[in-house]
Amino acid sequence: MKRDGKLKIKNLIPAAVLAVLLTLPYSTLSIPGVFDGAVNTPGSLQLLALCLLFAGLAVGYDLLFGRLGLMSFGHALYVAIGAYSAELAMKDMHLPLATAAVLAIVIGAAVSTLLGAVSLKGVGKLGGENLGTVGFAMVTLAFAQAGSILVGRDPKTTGGEEGLPLSTEKVPAAFVGVVNTVNLYWLALAYLVLVCGVVWWLTGSRVGRVWQAIRDNERRAEVLGLNPFRYQLGAFVLAGTLGAAGGVVHLLVTAGATPETTTTDFTLALLVMVVLGGSGTRWGPVLGGVLYTLLDHRLGAVATSDSVAGLPAVLRIPLSQPLVLLGVLFVLVVYAVPGGLAALPNRVRRLRRGGGAGPRRQRSEQHRLGVVEGEPDRPHPDRVASEL
Amino acid sequence: MSTLVLLTLTGLGLGALYFLIASGLSLIFGLMDVLNFAHGALVTAGAYAAWRLTGHLPFALAVAAAVATGAVLAALIETVLIRPLYSRPKDQILVTVGLGLALPALVQGIWGADARQLQPPRQLAGTVSLLGAKVPTDRFVLIAAALAVLAALKLFLGRTRYGLVVRAGVEDRAMVTALGIDVRRAFTLVFAIGGALAGLAGALGGVYFGSVSPDQGTSLLVFGFVVVVIGGMGRTDGVALAAAAVGLIQQFTNYYAASGLGDFAAVAILAVVLLARGNRDGIQRLIRRTA
């Protein structure tokens, strides 16, 4: 009985978080150190919209990394396809935003189907046991790099290093201008809700259990008569499509298609978010996405501040490069907090109970396999929640 | 004819660069299952070491310093960061990802984001006439360096005790450990060799492109990956052939099709090889089933 009560509270958490996020634009609260002005000012709302967008992108990326154990290094490609296709469709084909967005998402789906099939064919064909992940990583990276080169080498179409400004005349007035930043916030929130809805629903369904079986042991899943390739490709296409949709949102929130969305660093940022928050968990990628975006912006502000400029070179140089700090933070998280921030409450609880040493080994083994959520003797929380 | 000679030698020069990067990657991966995303950062470190010292020291010494920089950094990374994560292969890769982000950013913080001119010595700056073509001398240096490395690697792996341990470790790490051989020392050694090759690639890449920049290493790393996948993991000869092929195809496509298309051609070959390999497996399975 007690357990049932607990689970109901657990089911209320997403609703509570959503309620807070929905009311946030009406808040006049000011959080010094996080936002420059009150929460309802355009500057803060813009940053919040970016946080929600990246949280959504991270959840989509974790569909591959955390749920299927596929280490894709080319996810940026689909975000870039979304942003650039939508912008080009508006600029060159004179389509309205909605049509351009649909077209961009369809292109994202088509490209991810094609490249996913090729990348996954390469998995496991490179020799021994767990080479699959690594081959997949290299191949997806190579494809994404080709996209990045295309954007860089064809400045007439893509704007090269400058990127493309948003064709505002094709976009509904509600999404244009500083006064309408709040609408971009709603849009980003809607995207996050959509991605979480799709990913969480699928991981709780039969498909999610098959994904878990494939992630834990692909060969065993195959012996059971499942076709891992089909499920992996399905997840890859879904992640690519959601990524392309995120690209369209990125285009609107940042008011343009930027070549940064094509770079490997963009994919690596998503990877860092997921690992920081906790891969394969419900809230980890969301948390990681929000935290990383906030950190990235605050560290950028720190870098240009006067107090840093006055420091000796040994401190000034690392502090002036957000990526140095994020890279170091990432390494520290991998070391000190395996399983990410989402695993922290469980770890603290276990330490309090005094059983710190025993399950730890099991845990690291689990983490190696990509399983980071839930305790071994209890059913997967996501699954319990879905079966009720 | 002269264009053909020039394109071939330039392509082979680029291939030599790819080989230097890919052989280090493939060696580390083959033995330790670690996909080293910090490898590009080591290339950058080597390039900047060579750039800083050129002009102050004889060029050969500047290159030697680049090699040493790569080797020392790689050995440090292995002992301090990779080794404690021995039982967590995925986390080992993640740590190298973090380093691959942080190190080039640090280089950028110190020396700026712009490309820096690397002035090679006079002996390397000129051209050599060959079959009517004026070929830049550095192409020959790159090809010679790659051939020397290929020979040295083959000798090391085939004729020395450590090479034997490394090769055996690639085949079956558990068995080698069970025989009482300390594989960990071989790990550090292999990482240092990989780093040294990355440092060399960085310095020679600076000569080939005429400049060094913080993200040069990372963009070369991508082609290193392409070459490793095409050539096969842990196969030195395969990697060498694949590197030459990718470099040549890239140069010829850039010249005869359109500039910039060469990079696509490299990725396209990768896709074709993967599909062909996948199908070959499928065909073999079909034969087994019908037999």
Coordinates of C-alpha atoms in Angstrom, one line a residue, chain A residues 46 85 120 122 157 165 179 205 243 250 272 300 323 336 341 379 383:
Chain A
Q46 CA 15.5 33.6 -24.2
S85 CA 16.3 22.9 -44.5
L120 CA 24.1 0.2 -38.3
G122 CA 28.7 -1.3 -40.0
T157 CA 23.6 28.6 -50.2
P165 CA 19.4 34.9 -40.7
V179 CA 8.4 41.3 -27.2
S205 CA 6.0 0.2 -23.8
G243 CA 16.5 16.1 -33.8
H250 CA 16.6 26.2 -32.7
V272 CA 28.1 15.8 -22.1
G300 CA 30.8 32.7 -21.1
L323 CA 34.9 24.5 -23.1
A336 CA 33.2 10.9 -9.3
L341 CA 23.3 13.7 -11.2
P379 CA 11.8 -3.4 -11.1
R383 CA 8.3 0.2 -16.3

